[in-house]
Structure formats: structure tokens, C-alpha cells
Coordinates of N, CA and C in Angstrom, one line a residue:
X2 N -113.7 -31.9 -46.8 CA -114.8 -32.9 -46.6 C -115.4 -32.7 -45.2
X3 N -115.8 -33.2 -44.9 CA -117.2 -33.0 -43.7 C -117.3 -33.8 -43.0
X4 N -116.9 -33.9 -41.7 CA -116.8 -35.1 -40.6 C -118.0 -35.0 -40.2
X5 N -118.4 -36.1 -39.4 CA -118.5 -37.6 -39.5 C -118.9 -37.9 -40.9
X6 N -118.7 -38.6 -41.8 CA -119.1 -39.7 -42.7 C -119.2 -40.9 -42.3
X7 N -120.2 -41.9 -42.7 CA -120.6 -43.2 -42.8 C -119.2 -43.7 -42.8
X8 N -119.0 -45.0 -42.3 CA -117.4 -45.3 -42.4 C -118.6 -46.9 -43.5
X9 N -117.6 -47.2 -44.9 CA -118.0 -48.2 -45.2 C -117.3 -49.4 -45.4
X10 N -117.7 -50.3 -45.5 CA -116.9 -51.5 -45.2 C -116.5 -52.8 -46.6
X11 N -115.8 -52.6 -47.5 CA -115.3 -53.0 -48.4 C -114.5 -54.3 -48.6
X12 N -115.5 -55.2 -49.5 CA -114.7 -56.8 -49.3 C -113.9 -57.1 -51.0
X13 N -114.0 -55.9 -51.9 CA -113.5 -55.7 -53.0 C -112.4 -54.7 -53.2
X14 N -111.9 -55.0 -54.0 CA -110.2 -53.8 -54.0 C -111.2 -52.3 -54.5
X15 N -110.8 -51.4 -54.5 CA -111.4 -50.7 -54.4 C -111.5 -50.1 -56.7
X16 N -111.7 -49.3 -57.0 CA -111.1 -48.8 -57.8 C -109.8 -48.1 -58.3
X17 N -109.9 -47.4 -57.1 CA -108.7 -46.2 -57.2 C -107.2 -47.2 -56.9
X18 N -107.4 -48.3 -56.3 CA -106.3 -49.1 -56.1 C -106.5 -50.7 -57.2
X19 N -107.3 -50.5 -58.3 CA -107.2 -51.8 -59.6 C -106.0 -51.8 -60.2
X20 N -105.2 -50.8 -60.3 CA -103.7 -50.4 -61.5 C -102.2 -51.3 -60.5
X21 N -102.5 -50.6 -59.0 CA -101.5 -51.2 -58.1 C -101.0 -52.3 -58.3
X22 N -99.8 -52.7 -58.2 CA -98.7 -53.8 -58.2 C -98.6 -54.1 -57.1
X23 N -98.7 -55.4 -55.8 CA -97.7 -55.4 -54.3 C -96.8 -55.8 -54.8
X24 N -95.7 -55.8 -54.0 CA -94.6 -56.3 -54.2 C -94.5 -57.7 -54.2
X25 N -93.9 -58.6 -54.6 CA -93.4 -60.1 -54.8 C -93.8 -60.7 -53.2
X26 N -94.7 -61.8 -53.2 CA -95.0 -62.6 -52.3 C -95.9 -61.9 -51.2
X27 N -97.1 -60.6 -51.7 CA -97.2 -59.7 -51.0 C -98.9 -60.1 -51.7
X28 N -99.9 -59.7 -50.8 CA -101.2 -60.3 -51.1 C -102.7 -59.1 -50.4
X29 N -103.0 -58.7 -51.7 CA -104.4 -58.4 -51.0 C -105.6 -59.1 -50.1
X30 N -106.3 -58.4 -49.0 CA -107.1 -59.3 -48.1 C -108.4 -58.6 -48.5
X31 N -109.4 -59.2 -49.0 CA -110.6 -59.0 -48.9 C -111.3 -57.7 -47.9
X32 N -110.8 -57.0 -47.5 CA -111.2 -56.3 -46.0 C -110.6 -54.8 -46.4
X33 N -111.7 -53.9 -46.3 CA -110.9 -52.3 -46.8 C -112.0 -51.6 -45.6
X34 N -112.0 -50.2 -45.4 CA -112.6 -49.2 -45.3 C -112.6 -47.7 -45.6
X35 N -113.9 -47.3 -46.1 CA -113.7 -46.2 -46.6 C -114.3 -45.1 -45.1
X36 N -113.3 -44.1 -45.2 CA -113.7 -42.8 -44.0 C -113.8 -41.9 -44.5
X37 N -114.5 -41.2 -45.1 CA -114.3 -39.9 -45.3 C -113.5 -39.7 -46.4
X38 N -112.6 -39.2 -46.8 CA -111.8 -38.9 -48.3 C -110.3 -40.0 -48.4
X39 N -110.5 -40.6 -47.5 CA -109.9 -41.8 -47.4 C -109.5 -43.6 -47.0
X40 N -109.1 -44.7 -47.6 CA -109.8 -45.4 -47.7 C -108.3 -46.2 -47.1
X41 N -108.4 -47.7 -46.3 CA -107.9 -48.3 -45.7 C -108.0 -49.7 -46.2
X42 N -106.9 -50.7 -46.5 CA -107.3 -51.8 -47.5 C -106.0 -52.5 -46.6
X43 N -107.1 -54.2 -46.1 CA -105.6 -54.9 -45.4 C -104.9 -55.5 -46.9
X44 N -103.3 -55.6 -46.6 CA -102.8 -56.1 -47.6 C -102.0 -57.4 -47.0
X45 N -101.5 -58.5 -47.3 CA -100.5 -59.4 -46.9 C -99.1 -59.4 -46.9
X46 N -97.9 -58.9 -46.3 CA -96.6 -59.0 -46.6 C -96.2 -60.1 -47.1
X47 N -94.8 -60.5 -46.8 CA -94.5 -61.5 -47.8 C -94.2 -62.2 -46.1
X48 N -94.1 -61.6 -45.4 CA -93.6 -62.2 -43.7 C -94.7 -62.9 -43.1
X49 N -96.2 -62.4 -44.1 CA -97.7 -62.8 -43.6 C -97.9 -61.8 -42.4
X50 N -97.2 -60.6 -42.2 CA -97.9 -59.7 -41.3 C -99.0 -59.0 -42.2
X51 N -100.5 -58.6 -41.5 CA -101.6 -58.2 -41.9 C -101.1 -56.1 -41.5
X52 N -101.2 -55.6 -42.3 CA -101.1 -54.5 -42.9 C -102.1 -53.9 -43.5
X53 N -101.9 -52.3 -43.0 CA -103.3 -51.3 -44.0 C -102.3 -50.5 -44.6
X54 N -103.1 -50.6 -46.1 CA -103.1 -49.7 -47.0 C -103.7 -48.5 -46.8
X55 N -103.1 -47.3 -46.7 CA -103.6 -46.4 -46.4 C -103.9 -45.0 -47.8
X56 N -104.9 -44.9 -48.6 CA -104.7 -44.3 -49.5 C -105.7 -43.2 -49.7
X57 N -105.6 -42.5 -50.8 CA -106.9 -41.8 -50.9 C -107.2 -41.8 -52.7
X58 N -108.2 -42.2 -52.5 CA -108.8 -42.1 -54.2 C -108.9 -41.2 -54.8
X59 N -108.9 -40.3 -53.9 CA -108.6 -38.5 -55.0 C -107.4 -38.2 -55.1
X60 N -106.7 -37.9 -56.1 CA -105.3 -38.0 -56.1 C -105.4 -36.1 -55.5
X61 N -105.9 -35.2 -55.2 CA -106.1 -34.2 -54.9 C -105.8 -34.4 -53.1
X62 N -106.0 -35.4 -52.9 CA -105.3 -35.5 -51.4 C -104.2 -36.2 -50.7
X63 N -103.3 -36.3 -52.1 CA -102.6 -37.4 -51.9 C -100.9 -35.9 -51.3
X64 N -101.1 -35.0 -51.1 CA -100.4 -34.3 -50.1 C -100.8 -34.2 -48.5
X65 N -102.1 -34.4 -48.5 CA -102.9 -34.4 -47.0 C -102.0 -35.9 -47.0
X66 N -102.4 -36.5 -47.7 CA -102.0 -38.7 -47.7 C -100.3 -38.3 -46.8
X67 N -99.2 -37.6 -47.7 CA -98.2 -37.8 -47.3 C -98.1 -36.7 -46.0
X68 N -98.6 -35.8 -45.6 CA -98.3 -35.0 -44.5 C -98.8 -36.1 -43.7
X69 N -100.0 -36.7 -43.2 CA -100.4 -37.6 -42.3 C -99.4 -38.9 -42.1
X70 N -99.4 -39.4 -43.3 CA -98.0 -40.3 -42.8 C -96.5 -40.0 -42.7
X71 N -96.2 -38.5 -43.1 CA -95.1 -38.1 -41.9 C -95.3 -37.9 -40.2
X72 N -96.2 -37.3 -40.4 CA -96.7 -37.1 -38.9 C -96.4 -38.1 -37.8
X73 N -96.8 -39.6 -38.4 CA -97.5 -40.9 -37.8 C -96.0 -41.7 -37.7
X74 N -95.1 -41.3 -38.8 CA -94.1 -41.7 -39.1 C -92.7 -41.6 -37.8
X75 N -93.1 -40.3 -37.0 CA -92.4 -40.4 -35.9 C -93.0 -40.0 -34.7
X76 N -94.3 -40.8 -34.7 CA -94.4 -41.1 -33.8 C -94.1 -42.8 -32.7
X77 N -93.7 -42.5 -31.6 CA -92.6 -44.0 -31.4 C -93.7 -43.7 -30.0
X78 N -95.3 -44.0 -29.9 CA -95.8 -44.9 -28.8 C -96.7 -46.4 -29.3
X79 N -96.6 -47.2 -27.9 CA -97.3 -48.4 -28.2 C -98.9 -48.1 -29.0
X80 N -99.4 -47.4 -28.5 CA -100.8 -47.4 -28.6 C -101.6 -46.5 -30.3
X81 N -99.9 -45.7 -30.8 CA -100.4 -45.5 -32.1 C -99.3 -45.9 -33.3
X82 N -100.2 -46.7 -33.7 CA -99.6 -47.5 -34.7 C -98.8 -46.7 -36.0
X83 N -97.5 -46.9 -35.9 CA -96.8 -45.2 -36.9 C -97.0 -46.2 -38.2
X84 N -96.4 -45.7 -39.5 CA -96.4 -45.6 -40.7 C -94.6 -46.6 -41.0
X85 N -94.8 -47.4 -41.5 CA -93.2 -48.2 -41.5 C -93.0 -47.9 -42.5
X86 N -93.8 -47.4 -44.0 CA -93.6 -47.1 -45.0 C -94.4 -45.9 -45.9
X87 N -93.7 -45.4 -46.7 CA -94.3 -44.8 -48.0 C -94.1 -44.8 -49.0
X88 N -95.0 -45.0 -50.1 CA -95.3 -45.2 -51.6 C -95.4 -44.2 -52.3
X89 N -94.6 -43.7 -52.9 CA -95.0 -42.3 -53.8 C -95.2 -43.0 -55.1
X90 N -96.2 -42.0 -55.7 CA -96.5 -42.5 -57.2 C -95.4 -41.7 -58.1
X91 N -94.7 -42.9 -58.8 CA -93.7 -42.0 -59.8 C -94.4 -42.3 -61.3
X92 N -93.8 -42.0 -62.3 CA -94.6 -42.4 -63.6 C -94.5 -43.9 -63.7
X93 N -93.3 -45.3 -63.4 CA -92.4 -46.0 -63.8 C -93.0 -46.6 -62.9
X94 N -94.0 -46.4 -61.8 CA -94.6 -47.0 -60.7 C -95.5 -47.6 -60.7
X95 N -96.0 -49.0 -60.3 CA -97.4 -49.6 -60.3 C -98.0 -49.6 -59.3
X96 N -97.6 -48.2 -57.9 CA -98.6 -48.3 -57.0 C -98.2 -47.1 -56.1
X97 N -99.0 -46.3 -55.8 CA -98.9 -45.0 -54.8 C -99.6 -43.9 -55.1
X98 N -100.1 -42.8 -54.7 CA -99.3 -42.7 -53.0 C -100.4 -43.3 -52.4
X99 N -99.3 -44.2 -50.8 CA -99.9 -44.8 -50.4 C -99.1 -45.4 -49.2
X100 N -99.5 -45.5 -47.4 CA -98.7 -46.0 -46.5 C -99.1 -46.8 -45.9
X101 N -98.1 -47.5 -45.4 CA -98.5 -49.1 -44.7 C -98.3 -48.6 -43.3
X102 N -99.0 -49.2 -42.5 CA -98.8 -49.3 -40.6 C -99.8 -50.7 -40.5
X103 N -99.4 -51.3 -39.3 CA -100.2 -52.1 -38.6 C -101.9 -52.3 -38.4
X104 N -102.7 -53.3 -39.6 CA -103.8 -53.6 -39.6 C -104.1 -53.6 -38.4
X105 N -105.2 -52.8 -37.8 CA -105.9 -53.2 -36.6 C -107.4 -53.7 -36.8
X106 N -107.7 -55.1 -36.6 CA -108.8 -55.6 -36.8 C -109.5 -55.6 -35.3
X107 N -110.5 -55.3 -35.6 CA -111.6 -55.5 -34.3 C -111.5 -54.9 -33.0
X108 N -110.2 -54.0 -32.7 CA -110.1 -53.9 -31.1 C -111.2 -52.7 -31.0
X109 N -112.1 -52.5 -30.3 CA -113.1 -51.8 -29.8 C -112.0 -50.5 -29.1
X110 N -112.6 -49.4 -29.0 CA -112.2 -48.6 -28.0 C -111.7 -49.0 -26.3
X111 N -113.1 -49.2 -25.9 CA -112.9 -50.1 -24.7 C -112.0 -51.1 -24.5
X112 N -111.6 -52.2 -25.3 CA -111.0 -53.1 -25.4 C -109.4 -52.4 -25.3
X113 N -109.1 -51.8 -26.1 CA -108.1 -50.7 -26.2 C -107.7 -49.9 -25.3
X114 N -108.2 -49.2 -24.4 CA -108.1 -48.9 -23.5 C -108.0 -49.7 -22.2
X115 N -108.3 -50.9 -21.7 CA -108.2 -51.5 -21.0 C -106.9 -52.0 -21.5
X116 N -106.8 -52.5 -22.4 CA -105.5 -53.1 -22.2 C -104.0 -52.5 -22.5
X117 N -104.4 -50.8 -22.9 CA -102.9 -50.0 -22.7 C -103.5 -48.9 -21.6
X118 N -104.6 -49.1 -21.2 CA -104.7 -47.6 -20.2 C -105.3 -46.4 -20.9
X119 N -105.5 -45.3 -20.4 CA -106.1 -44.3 -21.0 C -104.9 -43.0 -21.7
X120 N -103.8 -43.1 -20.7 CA -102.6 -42.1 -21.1 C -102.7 -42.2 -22.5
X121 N -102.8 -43.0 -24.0 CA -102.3 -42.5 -25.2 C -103.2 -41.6 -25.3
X122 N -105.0 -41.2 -25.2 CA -105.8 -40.5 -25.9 C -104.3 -39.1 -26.1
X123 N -104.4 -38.5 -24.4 CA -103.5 -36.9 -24.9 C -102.4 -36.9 -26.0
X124 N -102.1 -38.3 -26.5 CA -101.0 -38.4 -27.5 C -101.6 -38.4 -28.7
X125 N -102.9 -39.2 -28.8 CA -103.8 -39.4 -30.0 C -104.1 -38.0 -30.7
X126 N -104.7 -37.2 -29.7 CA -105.4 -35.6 -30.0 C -104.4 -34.9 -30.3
X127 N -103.0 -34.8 -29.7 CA -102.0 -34.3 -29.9 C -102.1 -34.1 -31.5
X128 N -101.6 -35.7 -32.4 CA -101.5 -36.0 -33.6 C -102.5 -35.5 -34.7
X129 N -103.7 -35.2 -34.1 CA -105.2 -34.8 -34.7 C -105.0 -33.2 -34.7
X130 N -104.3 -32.8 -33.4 CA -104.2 -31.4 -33.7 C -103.2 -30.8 -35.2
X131 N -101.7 -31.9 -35.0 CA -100.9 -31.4 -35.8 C -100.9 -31.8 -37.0
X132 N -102.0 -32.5 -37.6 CA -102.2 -33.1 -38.9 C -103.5 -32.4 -39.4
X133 N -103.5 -31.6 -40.2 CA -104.8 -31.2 -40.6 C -105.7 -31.6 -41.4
X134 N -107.2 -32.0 -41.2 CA -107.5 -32.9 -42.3 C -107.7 -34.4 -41.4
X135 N -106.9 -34.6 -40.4 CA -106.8 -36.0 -40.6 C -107.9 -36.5 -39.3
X136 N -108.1 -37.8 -39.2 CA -109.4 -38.6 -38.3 C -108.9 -39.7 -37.4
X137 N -109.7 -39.3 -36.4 CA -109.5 -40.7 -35.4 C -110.3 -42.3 -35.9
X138 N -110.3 -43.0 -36.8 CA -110.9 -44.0 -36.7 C -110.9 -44.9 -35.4
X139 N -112.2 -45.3 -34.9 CA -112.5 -45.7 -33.8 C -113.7 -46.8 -33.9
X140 N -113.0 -48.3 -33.4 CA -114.6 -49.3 -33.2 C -115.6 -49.1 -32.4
X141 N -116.7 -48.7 -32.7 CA -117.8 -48.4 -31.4 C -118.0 -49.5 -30.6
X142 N -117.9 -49.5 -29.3 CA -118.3 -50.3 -28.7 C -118.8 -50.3 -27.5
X143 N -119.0 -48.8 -26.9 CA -119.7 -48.2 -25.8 C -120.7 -46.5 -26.2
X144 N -121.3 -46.4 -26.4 CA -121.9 -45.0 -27.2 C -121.3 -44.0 -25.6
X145 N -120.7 -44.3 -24.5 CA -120.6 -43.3 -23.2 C -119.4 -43.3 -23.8
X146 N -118.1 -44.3 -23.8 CA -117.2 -43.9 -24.7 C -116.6 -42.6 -25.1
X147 N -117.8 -43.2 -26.4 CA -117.8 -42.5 -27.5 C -117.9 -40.8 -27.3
X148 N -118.9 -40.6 -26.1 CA -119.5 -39.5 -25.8 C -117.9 -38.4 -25.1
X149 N -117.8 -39.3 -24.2 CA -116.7 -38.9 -23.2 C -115.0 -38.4 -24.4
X150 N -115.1 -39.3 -24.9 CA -113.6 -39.2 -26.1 C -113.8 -37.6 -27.0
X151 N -115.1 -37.4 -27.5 CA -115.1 -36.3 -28.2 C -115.6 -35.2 -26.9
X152 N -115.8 -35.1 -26.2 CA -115.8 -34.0 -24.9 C -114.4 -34.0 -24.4
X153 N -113.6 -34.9 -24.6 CA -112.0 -34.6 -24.4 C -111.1 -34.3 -25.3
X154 N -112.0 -34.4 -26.6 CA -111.0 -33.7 -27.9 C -111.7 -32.3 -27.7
X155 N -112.9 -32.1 -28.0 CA -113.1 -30.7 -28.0 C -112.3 -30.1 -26.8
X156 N -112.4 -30.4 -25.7 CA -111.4 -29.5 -24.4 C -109.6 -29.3 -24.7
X157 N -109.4 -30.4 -25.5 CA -108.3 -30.3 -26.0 C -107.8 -29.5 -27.2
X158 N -109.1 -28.7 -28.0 CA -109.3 -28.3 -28.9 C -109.3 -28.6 -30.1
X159 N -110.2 -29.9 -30.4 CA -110.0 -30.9 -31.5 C -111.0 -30.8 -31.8
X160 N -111.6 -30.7 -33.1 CA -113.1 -31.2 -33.4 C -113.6 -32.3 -33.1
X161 N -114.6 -32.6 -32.2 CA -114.9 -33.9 -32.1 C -115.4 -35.0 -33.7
X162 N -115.6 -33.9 -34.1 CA -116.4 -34.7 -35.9 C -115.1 -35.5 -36.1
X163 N -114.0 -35.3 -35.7 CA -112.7 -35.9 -36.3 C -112.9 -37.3 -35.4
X164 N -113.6 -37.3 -34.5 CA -113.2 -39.1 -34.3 C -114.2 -39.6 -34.5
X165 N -114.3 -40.3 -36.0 CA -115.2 -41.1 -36.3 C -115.6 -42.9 -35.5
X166 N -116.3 -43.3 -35.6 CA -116.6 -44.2 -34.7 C -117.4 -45.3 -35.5
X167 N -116.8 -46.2 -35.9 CA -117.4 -47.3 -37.1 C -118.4 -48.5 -36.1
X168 N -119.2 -48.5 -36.5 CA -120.4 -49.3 -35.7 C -119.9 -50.7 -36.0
X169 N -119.8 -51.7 -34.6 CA -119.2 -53.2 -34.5 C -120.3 -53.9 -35.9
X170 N -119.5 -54.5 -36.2 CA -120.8 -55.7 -37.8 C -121.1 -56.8 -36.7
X171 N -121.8 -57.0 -37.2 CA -122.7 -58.2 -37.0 C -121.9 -59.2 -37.4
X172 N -121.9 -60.4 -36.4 CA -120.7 -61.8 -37.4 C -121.2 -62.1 -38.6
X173 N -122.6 -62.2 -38.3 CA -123.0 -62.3 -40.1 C -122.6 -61.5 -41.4
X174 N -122.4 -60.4 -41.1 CA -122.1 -59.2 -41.9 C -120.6 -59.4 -42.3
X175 N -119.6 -60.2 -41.1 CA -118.4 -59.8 -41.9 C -117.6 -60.8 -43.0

């Protein structure tokens, strides 16, 4: 697939996730995103922690699906949110493949970096190197930013097309 893509913004379950079962006391949230060949849906635990579904609608990438969430899965910094689970689709199953990590609603780039500092980017790019296929989702919230982040992936040797950058909504919009 072909970075950047439109990132779109989903208040309906999607398709590819209508068959899925959550688990007992476990709740879909109105709120998904689609990036590129894969799609991000908050779910509800049974604890009421806000969680992303992390899937992809083509079942043709659902090896990219689990290489990326091993990858993410050991990684142990504050600033990237790893993978606490994975869902494989068996026959006997009503939901996978598919990983859970920590919903992150609204934090801006900027916002984000002020309040852990700049040190995770070289960890971020690290992960973008060793996962192939896979993207930075990013809130836009400064277009200099934006500019500066992909002039430090490419030096890093990352494609910058890989950090996509979702334009802030309008409060009306969400």
C-alpha cells in the first residue's frame, strides 16, 4: 500500500470487525480509525480501561497484523504504548486477528513531546525501521512539527510517508 493515505475517522464498527465477539463485560466505543491497510477501533474492557483494536480488514495482512504486534509487544518504553495482547483467528473463534494496546485519544504531537521530552522519537523510528509495512500514526498539531519529525526519519533512514499525521477535527466533527 502507499503512504500517506487519508487517515479516516469512523463512529460505526467497521465491517471487517461485524462477526467479532468481546469478551464478557467488554464494550465497543463509537470511535475507530482507518490508516492505510489498517484500522484502529476504541473498545471498553470489563476494568472500563479505553483500548484500541488494532486490525486489518484484509485478512492478507493479518501476518504484517501479527509481526507488528510482536515487535510493539517488547517494547518496555513510556512513550510507546506496547501490545498487552493478541487475538489470533482460530475456526472456533468469534474474533481475530487482532491486538489491544492503550487508546490514545487526542494527544497532539506537540502535546506529547512536551510532556515526555523528545528522547522517544530515536525509539519510535527504531520500531518503524524493524517492522516493515508498519506507520507512525500522529495528531497534527503543528505543520513545523510535522516537517522536522519526517526530516529525522528520513536521516534516520525511515521513509517519511510512514508517519502519517491525522488532521485535529473540529469539536463539531467529533
Amino acid at each position: 500500500d502507499a503512504f500517506p493515505q487519508p487517515s479516516i475517522r469512523t463512529t460505526e464498527i467497521p465491517p471487517h470487525l461485524a462477526s467479532w465477539q468481546l469478551p464478557p463485560g467488554w464494550k465497543w466505543v463509537a470511535n475507530g480509525l482507518y490508516t492505510g491497510h489498517r484500522h484502529a477501533q476504541e473498545i471498553m474492557d470489563a476494568l472500563g480501561r479505553s483500548l484500541a483494536l488494532c486490525t486489518v480488514p484484509d485478512p492478507a495482512h493479518a501476518e504484517w497484523l501479527f509481526q507488528e504486534a510482536r515487535e510493539l509487544a517488547h517494547r518496555n518504553h513510556p512513550a510507546i504504548p506496547t501490545t498487552y495482547h493478541f487475538w489470533t483467528h482460530t475456526p472456533d473463534s468469534r474474533r481475530g486477528p487482532g491486538f489491544l494496546r492503550r487508546w490514545i485519544a487526542g494527544e497532539t504531537v506537540g502535546a506529547r513531546v512536551r510532556r515526555l521530552g523528545a528522547e522517544p522519537i530515536p525509539d519510535v523510528l527504531r520500531i518503524l525501521r524493524a517492522v516493515e509495512g508498519s506507520v507512525l500514526w500522529l495528531l497534527e498539531d503543528n505543520k513545523g512539527a510535522a516537517r522536522n519529525l519526517g526530516r529525522e526519519a528520513e536521516q534516520e533512514g525511515v521513509d517519511a510517508s510512514r508517519l502519517v499525521f491525522a488532521p485535529a477535527l473540529n469539536p463539531c466533527q467529533a
